[in-house]
Tab-separated table of C-alpha atoms in Angstrom:
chain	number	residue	atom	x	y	z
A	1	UNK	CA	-6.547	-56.481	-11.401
A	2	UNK	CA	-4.010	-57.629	-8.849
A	3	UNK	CA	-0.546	-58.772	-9.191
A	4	UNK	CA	-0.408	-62.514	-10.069
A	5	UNK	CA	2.699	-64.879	-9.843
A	6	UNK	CA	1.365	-67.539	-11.151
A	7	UNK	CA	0.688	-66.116	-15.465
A	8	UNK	CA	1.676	-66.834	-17.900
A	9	UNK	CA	0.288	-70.598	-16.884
A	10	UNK	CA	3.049	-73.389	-18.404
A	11	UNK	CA	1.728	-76.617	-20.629
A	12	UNK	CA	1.826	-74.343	-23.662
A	13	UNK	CA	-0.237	-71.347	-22.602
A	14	UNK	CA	0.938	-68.095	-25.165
A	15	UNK	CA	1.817	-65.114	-23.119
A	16	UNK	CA	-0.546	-63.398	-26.016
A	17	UNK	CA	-3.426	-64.969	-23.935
A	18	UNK	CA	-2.179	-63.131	-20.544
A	19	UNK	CA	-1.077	-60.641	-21.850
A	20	UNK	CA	-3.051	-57.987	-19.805
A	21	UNK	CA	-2.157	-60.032	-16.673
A	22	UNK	CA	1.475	-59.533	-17.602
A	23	UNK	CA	1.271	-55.950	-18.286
A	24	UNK	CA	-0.707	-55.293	-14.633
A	25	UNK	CA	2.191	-57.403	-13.188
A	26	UNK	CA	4.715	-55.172	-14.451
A	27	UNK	CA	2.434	-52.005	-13.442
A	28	UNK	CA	1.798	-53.325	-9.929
A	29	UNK	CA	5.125	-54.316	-8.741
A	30	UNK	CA	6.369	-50.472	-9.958
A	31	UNK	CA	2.836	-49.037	-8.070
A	32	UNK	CA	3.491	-50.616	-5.203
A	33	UNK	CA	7.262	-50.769	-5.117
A	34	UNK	CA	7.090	-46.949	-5.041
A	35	UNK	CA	4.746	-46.710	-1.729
A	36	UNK	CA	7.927	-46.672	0.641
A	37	UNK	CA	10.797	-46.503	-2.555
A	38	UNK	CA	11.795	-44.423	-4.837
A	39	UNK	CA	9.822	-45.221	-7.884
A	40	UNK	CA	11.438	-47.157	-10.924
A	41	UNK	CA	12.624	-44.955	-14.244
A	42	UNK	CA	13.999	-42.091	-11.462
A	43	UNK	CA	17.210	-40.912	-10.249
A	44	UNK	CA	17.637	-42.788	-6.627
A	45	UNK	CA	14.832	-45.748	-7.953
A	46	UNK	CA	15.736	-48.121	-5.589
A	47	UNK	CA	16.229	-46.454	-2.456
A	48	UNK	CA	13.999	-45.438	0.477
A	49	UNK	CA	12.023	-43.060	1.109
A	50	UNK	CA	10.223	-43.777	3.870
A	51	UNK	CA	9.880	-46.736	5.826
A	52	UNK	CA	6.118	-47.505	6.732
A	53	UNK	CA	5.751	-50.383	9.145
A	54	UNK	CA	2.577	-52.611	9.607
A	55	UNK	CA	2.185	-53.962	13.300
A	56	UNK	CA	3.517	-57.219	14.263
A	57	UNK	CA	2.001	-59.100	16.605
A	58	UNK	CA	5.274	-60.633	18.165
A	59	UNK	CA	9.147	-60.542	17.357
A	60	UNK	CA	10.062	-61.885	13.907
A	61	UNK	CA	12.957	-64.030	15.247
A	62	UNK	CA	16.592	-63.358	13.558
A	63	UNK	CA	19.027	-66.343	13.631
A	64	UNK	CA	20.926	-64.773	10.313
A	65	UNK	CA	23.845	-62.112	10.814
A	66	UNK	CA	21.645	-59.091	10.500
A	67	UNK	CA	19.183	-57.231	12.498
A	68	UNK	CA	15.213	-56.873	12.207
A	69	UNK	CA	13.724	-53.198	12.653
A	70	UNK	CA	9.901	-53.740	13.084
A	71	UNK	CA	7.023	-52.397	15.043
A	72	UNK	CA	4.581	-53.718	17.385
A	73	UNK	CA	3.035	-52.729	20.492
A	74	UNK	CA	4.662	-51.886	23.503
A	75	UNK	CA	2.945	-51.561	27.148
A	76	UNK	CA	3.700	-48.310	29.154
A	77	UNK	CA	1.918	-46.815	32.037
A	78	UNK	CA	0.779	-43.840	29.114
A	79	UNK	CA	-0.947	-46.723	27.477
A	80	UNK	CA	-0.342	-49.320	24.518
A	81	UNK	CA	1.174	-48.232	21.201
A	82	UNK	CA	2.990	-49.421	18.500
A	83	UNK	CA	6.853	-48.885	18.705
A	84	UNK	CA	9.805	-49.481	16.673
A	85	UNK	CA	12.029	-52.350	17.781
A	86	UNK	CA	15.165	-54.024	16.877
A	87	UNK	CA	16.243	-58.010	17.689
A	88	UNK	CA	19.404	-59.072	17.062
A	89	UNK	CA	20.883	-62.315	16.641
A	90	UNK	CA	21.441	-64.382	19.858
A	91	UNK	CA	25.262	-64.518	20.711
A	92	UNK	CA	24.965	-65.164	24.593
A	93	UNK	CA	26.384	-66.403	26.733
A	94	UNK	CA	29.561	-64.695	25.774
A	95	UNK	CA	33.215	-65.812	27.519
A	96	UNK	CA	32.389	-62.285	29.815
A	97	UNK	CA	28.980	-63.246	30.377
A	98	UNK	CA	27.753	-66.938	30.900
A	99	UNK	CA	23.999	-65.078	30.926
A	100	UNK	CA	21.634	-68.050	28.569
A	101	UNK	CA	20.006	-64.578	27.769
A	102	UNK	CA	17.375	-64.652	24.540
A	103	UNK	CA	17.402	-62.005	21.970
A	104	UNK	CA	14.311	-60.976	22.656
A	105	UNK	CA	13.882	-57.393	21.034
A	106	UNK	CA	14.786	-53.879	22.518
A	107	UNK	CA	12.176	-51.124	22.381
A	108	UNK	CA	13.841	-48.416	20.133
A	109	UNK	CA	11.383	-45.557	20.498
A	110	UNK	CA	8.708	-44.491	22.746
A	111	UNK	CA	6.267	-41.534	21.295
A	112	UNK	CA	6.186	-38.946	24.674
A	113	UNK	CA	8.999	-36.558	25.030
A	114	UNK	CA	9.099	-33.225	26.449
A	115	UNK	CA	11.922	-30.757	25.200
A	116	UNK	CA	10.700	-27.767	26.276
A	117	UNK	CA	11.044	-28.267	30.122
A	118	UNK	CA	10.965	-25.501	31.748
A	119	UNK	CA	11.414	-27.620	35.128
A	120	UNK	CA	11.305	-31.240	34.130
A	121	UNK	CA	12.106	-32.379	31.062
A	122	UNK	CA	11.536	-36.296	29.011
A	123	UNK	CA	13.578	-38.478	27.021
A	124	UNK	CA	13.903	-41.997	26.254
A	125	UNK	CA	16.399	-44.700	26.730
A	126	UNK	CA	16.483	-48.284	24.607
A	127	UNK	CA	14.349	-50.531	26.361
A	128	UNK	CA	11.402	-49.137	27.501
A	129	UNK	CA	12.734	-46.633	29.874
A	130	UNK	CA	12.423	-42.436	30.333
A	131	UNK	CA	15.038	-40.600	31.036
A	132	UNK	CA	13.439	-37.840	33.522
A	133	UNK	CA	15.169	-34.803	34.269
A	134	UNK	CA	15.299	-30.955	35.572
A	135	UNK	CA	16.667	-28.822	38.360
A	136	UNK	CA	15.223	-27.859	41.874
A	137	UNK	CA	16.091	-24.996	43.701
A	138	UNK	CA	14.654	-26.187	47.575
A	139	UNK	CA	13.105	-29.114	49.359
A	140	UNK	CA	10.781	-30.689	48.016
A	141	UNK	CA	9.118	-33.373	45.667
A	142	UNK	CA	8.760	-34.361	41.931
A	143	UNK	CA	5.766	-35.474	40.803
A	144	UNK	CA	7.106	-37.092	37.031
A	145	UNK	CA	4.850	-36.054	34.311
A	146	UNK	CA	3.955	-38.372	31.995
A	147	UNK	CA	3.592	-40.819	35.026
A	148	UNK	CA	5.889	-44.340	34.703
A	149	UNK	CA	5.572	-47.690	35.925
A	150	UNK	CA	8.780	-47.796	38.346
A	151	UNK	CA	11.429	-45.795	39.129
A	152	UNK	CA	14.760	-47.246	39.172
A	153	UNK	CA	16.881	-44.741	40.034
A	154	UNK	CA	17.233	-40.631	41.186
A	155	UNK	CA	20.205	-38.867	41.101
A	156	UNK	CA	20.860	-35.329	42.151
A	157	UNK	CA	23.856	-33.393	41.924
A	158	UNK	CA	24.290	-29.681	43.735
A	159	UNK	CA	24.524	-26.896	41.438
A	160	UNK	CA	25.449	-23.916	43.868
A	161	UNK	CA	28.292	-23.081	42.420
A	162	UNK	CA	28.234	-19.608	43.282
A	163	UNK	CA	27.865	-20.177	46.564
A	164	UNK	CA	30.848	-21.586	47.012
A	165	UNK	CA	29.914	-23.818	49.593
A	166	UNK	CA	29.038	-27.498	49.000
A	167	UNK	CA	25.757	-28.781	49.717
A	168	UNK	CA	24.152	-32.402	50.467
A	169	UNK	CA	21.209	-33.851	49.231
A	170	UNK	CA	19.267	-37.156	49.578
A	171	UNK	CA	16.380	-38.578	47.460
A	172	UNK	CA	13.545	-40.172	48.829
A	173	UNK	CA	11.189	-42.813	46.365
A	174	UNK	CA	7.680	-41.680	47.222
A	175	UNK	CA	5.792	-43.554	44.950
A	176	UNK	CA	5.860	-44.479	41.153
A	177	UNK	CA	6.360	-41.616	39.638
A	178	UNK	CA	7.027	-39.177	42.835
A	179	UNK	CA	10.424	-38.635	44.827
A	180	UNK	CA	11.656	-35.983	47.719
A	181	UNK	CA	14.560	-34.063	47.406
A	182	UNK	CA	16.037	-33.325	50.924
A	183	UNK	CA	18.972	-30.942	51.066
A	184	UNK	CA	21.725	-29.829	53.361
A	185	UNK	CA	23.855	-26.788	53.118
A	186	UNK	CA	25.313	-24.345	55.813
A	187	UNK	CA	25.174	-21.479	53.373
A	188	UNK	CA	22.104	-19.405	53.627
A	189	UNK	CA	20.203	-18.692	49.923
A	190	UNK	CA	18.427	-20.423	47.244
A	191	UNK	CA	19.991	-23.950	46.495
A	192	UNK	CA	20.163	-25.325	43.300
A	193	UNK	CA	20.500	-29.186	42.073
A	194	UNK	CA	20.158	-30.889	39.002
A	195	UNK	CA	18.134	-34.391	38.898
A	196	UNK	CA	18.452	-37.122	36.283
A	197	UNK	CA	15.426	-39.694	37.011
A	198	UNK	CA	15.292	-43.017	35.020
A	199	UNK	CA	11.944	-45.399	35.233
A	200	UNK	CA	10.315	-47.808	32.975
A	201	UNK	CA	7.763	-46.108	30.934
B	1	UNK	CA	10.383	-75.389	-27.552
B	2	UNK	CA	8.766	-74.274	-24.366
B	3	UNK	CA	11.773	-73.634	-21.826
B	4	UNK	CA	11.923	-75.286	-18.195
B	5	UNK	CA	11.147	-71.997	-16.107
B	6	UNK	CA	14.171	-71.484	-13.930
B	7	UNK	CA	15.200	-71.149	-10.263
B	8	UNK	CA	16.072	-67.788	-10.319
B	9	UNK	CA	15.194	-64.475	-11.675
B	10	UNK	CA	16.803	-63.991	-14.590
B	11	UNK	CA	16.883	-60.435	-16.657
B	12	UNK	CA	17.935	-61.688	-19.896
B	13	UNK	CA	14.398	-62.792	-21.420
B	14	UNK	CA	12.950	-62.737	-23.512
B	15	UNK	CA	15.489	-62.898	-26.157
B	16	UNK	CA	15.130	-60.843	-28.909
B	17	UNK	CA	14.498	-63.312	-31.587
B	18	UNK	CA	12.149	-65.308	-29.486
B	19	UNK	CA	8.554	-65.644	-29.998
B	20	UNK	CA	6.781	-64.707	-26.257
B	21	UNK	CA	5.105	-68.130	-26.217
B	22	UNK	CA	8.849	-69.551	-25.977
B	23	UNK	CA	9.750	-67.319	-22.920
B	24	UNK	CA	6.171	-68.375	-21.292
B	25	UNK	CA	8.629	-70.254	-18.300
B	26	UNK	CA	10.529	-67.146	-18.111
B	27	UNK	CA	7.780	-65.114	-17.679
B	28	UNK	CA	6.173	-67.406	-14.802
B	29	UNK	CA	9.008	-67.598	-13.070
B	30	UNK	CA	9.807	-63.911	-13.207
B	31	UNK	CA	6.644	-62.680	-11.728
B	32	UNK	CA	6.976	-65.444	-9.315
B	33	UNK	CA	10.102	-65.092	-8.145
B	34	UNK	CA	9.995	-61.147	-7.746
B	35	UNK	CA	6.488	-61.688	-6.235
B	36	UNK	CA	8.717	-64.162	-3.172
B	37	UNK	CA	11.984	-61.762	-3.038
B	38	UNK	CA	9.303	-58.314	-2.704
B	39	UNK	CA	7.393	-60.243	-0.035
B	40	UNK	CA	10.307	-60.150	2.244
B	41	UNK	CA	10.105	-57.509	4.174
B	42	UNK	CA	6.892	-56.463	2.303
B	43	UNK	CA	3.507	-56.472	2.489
B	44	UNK	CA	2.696	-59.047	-0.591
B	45	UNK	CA	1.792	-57.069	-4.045
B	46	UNK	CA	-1.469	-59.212	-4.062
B	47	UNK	CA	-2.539	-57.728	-0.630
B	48	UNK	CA	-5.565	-56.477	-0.419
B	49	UNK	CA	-4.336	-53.142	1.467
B	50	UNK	CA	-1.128	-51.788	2.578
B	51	UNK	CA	0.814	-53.925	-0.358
B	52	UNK	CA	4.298	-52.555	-0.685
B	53	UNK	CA	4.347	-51.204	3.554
B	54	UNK	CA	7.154	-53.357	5.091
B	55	UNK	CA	6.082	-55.962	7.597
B	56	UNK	CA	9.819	-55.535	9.152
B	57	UNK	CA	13.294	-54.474	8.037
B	58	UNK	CA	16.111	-57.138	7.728
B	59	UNK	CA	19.594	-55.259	7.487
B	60	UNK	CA	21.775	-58.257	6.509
B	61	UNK	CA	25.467	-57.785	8.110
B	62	UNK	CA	27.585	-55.122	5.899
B	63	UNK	CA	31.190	-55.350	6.039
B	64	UNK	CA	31.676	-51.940	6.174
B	65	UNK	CA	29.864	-48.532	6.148
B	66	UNK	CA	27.724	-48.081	2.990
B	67	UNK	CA	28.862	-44.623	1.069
B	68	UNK	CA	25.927	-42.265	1.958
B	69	UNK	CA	25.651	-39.403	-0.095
B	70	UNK	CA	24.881	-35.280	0.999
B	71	UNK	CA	20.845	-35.294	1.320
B	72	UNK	CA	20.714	-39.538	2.402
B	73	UNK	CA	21.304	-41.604	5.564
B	74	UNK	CA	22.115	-44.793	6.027
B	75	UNK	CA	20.261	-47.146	8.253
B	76	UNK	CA	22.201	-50.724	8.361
B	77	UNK	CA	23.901	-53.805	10.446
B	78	UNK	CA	27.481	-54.140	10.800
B	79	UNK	CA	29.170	-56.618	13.182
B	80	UNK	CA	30.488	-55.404	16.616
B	81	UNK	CA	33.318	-56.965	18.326
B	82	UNK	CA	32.706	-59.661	21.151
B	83	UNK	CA	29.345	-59.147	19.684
B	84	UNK	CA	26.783	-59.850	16.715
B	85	UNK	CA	25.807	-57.583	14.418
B	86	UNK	CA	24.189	-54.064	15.535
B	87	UNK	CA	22.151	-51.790	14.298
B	88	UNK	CA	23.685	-48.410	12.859
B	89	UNK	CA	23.335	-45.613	11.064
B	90	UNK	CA	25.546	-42.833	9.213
B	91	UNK	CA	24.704	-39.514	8.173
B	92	UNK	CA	25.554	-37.608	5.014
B	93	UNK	CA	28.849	-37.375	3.688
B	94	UNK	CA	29.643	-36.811	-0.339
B	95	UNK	CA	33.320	-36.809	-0.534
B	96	UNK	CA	34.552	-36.789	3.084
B	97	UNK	CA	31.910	-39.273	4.546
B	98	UNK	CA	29.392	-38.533	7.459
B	99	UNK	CA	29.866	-39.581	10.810
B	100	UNK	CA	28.434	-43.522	11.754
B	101	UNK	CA	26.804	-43.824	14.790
B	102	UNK	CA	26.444	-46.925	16.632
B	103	UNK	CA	22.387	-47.050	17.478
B	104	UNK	CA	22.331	-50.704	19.448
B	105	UNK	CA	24.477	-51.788	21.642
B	106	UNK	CA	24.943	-55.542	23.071
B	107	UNK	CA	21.447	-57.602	23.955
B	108	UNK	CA	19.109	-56.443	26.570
B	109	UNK	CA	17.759	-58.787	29.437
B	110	UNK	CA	16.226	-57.960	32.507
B	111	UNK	CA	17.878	-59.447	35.527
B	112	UNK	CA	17.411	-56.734	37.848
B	113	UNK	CA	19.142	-58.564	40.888
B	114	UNK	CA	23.014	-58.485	39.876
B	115	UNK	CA	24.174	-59.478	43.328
B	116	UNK	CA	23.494	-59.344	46.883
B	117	UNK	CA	22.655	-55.752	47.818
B	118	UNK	CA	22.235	-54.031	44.661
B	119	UNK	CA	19.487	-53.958	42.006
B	120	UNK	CA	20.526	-52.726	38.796
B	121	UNK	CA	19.503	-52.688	34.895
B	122	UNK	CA	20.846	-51.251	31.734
B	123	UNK	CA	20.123	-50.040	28.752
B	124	UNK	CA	22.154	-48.134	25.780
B	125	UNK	CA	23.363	-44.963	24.324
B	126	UNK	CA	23.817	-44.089	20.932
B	127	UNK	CA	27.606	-44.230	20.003
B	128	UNK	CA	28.792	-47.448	21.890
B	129	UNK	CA	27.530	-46.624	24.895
B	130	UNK	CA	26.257	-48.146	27.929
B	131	UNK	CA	24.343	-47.242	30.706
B	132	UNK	CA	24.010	-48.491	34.197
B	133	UNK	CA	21.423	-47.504	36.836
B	134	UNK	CA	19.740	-48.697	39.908
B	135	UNK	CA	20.305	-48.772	43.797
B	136	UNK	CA	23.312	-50.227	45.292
B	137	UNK	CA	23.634	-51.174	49.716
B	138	UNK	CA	26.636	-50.090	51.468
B	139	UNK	CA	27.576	-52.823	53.807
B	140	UNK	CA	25.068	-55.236	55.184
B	141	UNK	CA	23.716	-56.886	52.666
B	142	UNK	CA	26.821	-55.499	50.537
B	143	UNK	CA	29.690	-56.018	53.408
B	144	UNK	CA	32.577	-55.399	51.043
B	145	UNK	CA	30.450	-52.643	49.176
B	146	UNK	CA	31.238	-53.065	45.829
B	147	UNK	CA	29.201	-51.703	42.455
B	148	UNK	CA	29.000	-54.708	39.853
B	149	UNK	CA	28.614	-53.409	36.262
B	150	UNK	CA	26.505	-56.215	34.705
B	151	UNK	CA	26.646	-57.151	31.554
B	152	UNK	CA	30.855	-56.902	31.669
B	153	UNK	CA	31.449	-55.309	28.738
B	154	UNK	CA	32.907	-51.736	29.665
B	155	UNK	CA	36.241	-50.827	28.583
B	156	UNK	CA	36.186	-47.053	29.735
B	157	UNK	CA	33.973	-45.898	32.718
B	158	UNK	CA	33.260	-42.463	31.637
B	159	UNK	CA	31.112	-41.018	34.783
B	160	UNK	CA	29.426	-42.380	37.342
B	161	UNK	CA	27.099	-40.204	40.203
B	162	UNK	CA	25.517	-41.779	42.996
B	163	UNK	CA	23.229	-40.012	44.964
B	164	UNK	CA	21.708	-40.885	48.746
B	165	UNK	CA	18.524	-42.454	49.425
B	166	UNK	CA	17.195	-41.406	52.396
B	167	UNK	CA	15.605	-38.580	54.115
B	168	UNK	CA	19.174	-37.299	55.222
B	169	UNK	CA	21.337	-35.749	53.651
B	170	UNK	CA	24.763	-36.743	53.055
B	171	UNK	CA	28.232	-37.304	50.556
B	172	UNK	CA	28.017	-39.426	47.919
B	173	UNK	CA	30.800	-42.482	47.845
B	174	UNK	CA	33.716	-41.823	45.698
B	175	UNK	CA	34.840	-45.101	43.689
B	176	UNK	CA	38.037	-46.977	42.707
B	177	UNK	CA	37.865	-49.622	39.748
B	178	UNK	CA	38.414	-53.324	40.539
B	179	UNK	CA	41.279	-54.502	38.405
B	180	UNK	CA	40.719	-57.046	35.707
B	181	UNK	CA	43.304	-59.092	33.665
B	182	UNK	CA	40.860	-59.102	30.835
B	183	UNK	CA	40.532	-54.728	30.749
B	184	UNK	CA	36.891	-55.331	31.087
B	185	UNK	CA	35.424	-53.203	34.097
B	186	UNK	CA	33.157	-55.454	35.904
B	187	UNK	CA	33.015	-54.389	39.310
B	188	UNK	CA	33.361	-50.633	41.521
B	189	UNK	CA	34.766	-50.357	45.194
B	190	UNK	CA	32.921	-47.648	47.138
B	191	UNK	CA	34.281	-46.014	49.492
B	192	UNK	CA	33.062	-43.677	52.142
B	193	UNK	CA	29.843	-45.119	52.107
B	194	UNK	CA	27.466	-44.600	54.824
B	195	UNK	CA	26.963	-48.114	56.560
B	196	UNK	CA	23.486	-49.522	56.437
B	197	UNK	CA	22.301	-46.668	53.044
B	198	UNK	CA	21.739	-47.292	49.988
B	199	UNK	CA	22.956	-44.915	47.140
B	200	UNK	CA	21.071	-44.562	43.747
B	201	UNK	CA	23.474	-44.480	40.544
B	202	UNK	CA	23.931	-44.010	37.267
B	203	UNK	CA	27.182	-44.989	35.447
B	204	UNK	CA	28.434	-44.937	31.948
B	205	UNK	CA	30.676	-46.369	30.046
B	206	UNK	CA	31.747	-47.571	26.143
B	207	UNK	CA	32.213	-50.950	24.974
């Protein structure tokens, strides 16, 4: 049997006649209180655990002081996948900014990251965008791997430090997820730059 | 006498002295009233699968930090100045309390033109933070080649790097702050800045 709301029924009924309803009641809300809490009768009973969330298929809407974590897909050049988002409560326009903007929710999360480099390297910022980045030691392009819709900006800084010379460098868009480093030094040697690359996913 | 089930939950029932027929109302509105509050949030306990996943998670507005003990965190909403409330979370603590770390930061939109001459977005940084990126046109279609930070809501500008576009290779601007009477830091002069080029950037700053 399921959980029911609705037992024992009123105009008289006995509880004695529900009375295996009522004890499934009491052993379903504990079952299934337990899938993402800590089960009743223990130490933390009452906390999380875990936080499992089922797909939505839109925002929930918040108009309350408080702010909605939930998960539904989110379109990326990689594909569509469920992410975590957050929406807060609308407050703008604001006395600093007269933007009419909606609180439409922010992306939290996106499931690609790359850690281990050794070249280029992945992260994620709130709103759907990667945060790309690396080092290059000559001319030369960056092909970004996973691939993103758009990049929005490239910045490169020189890293020759022990050269002692300073060196220039310029950054060319190529395509969606490419971009040419060209570089200017008179110093002879290997040059080195750091790049920071952000783009929608 | 069989009671008028209540509004609310209520804990006290049955009494000890009453037959179970007398707290029938009780009862019903018990199981019905923990069946709405669980719901929240919740898959329903009736649900055919996944009963007891959440559907989403409302963090109702704290006043202050919860008290998160060694081997917990804390995921919750407090209010943010100038703001609403944001989302947050704090780490471990016992007796001298874990650090709390601001996870959202003021309300994305996506108006990528800010101004004649530069296209820019933002997003956010754990802590307070905010980031700024896009292109920006020195002179032209920028003549008095200034960097707008949009939404205004920077109190410290704590780096900033702009980098060339273009197949030539040159110096990056260096930048002065516009004053404001209000603190906020809404707009950059550039200077040195290569007539006719545009410069890629990335800024942050706290709110």
């Amino acid at each position: 049997m399921t959980y029911s709301p609705i037992v024992p029924q009123p105009n008289g009924q006995s509880p004695a006649n529900t009375q295996a309803q009522i004890q499934t009641n009491f052993a379903q809300y504990a079952l299934k209180f337990l899938v993402n809490h800590s089960a009743l009768n223990t130490t933390n009973q009452g906390d999380h655990e875990k936080v499992i969330f089922e797909k939505l298929s839109g925002d929930p809407g918040v108009v309350n002081d408080l702010v909605a974590l939930f998960c539904k897909d989110a379109i990326s050049k990689s594909g569509t996948e469920p992410q975590i988002f957050a929406q807060i409560k609308k407050f703008l326009p604001s006395p600093n900014d007269p933007t009419n903007a909606p609180n439409i929710a922010m992306q939290l999360t996106q499931s690609l990251v790359n850690t281990v480099g050794p070249n280029q390297f992945v992260s994620f910022l709130i709103g759907n965008y990667r945060l790309y980045f690396g080092t290059v030691t000559a001319n030369g392009t960056v092909t970004l791997s996973p691939a993103p819709t758009t990049i929005h900006s490239v910045v490169a800084i020189p890293n020759n430090i022990t050269l002692g010379i300073p060196s220039l460098v310029s950054v060319v868009v190529n395509s969606s997820n490419n971009f040419q480093f060209d570089i200017f030094s008179n110093a002879s040697g290997v040059f080195s730059f750091t790049w920071i690359c952000i783009a929608t996913a | 006498m069989i009671p008028t089930p209540k509004d609310n939950y209520d804990s006290q029932v049955p009494n000890p002295n009453d037959f179970l027929a007398v707290s029938q109302g009780d009862f019903l509105s018990n199981f019905g009233q923990l069946y709405n509050a669980f719901v929240r949030n919740h898959i329903a306990l009736d649900a055919a699968s996944s009963a007891g996943n959440h559907t989403n998670v409302e963090l109702v507005q704290l006043p202050v930090a919860p008290h998160t003990n060694v081997g917990e965190i804390s995921l919750y909403s407090k209010n943010v100045v100038d703001q609403v409330s944001q989302f947050f979370l704090k780490f471990q603590g016992g007796n001298v309390q874990g650090q709390e770390v601001q996870m959202t930061n003021y309300q994305l939109y996506f108006n990528q033109i800010i101004q004649p001459g530069q296209f820019g977005l933002f997003s956010m940084l754990p802590g307070g933070l905010i980031i700024y990126f896009g292109v920006v046109f020195a002179s032209g279609t920028n003549p008095v080649n200034t960097l707008v930070l949009h939404p205004y809501i920077t109190k410290n500008l704590i780096c900033i790097n702009l980098c060339l576009s273009g197949t030539t290779p040159g110096i990056s601007p260096w930048v002065s702050i516009v004053p404001e009477a209000s603190g906020i830091i809404k707009k950059l002069t550039l200077h040195d800045a290569l007539p006719g080029f545009a410069y890629f950037y990335i800024a942050i700053g706290n709110t």
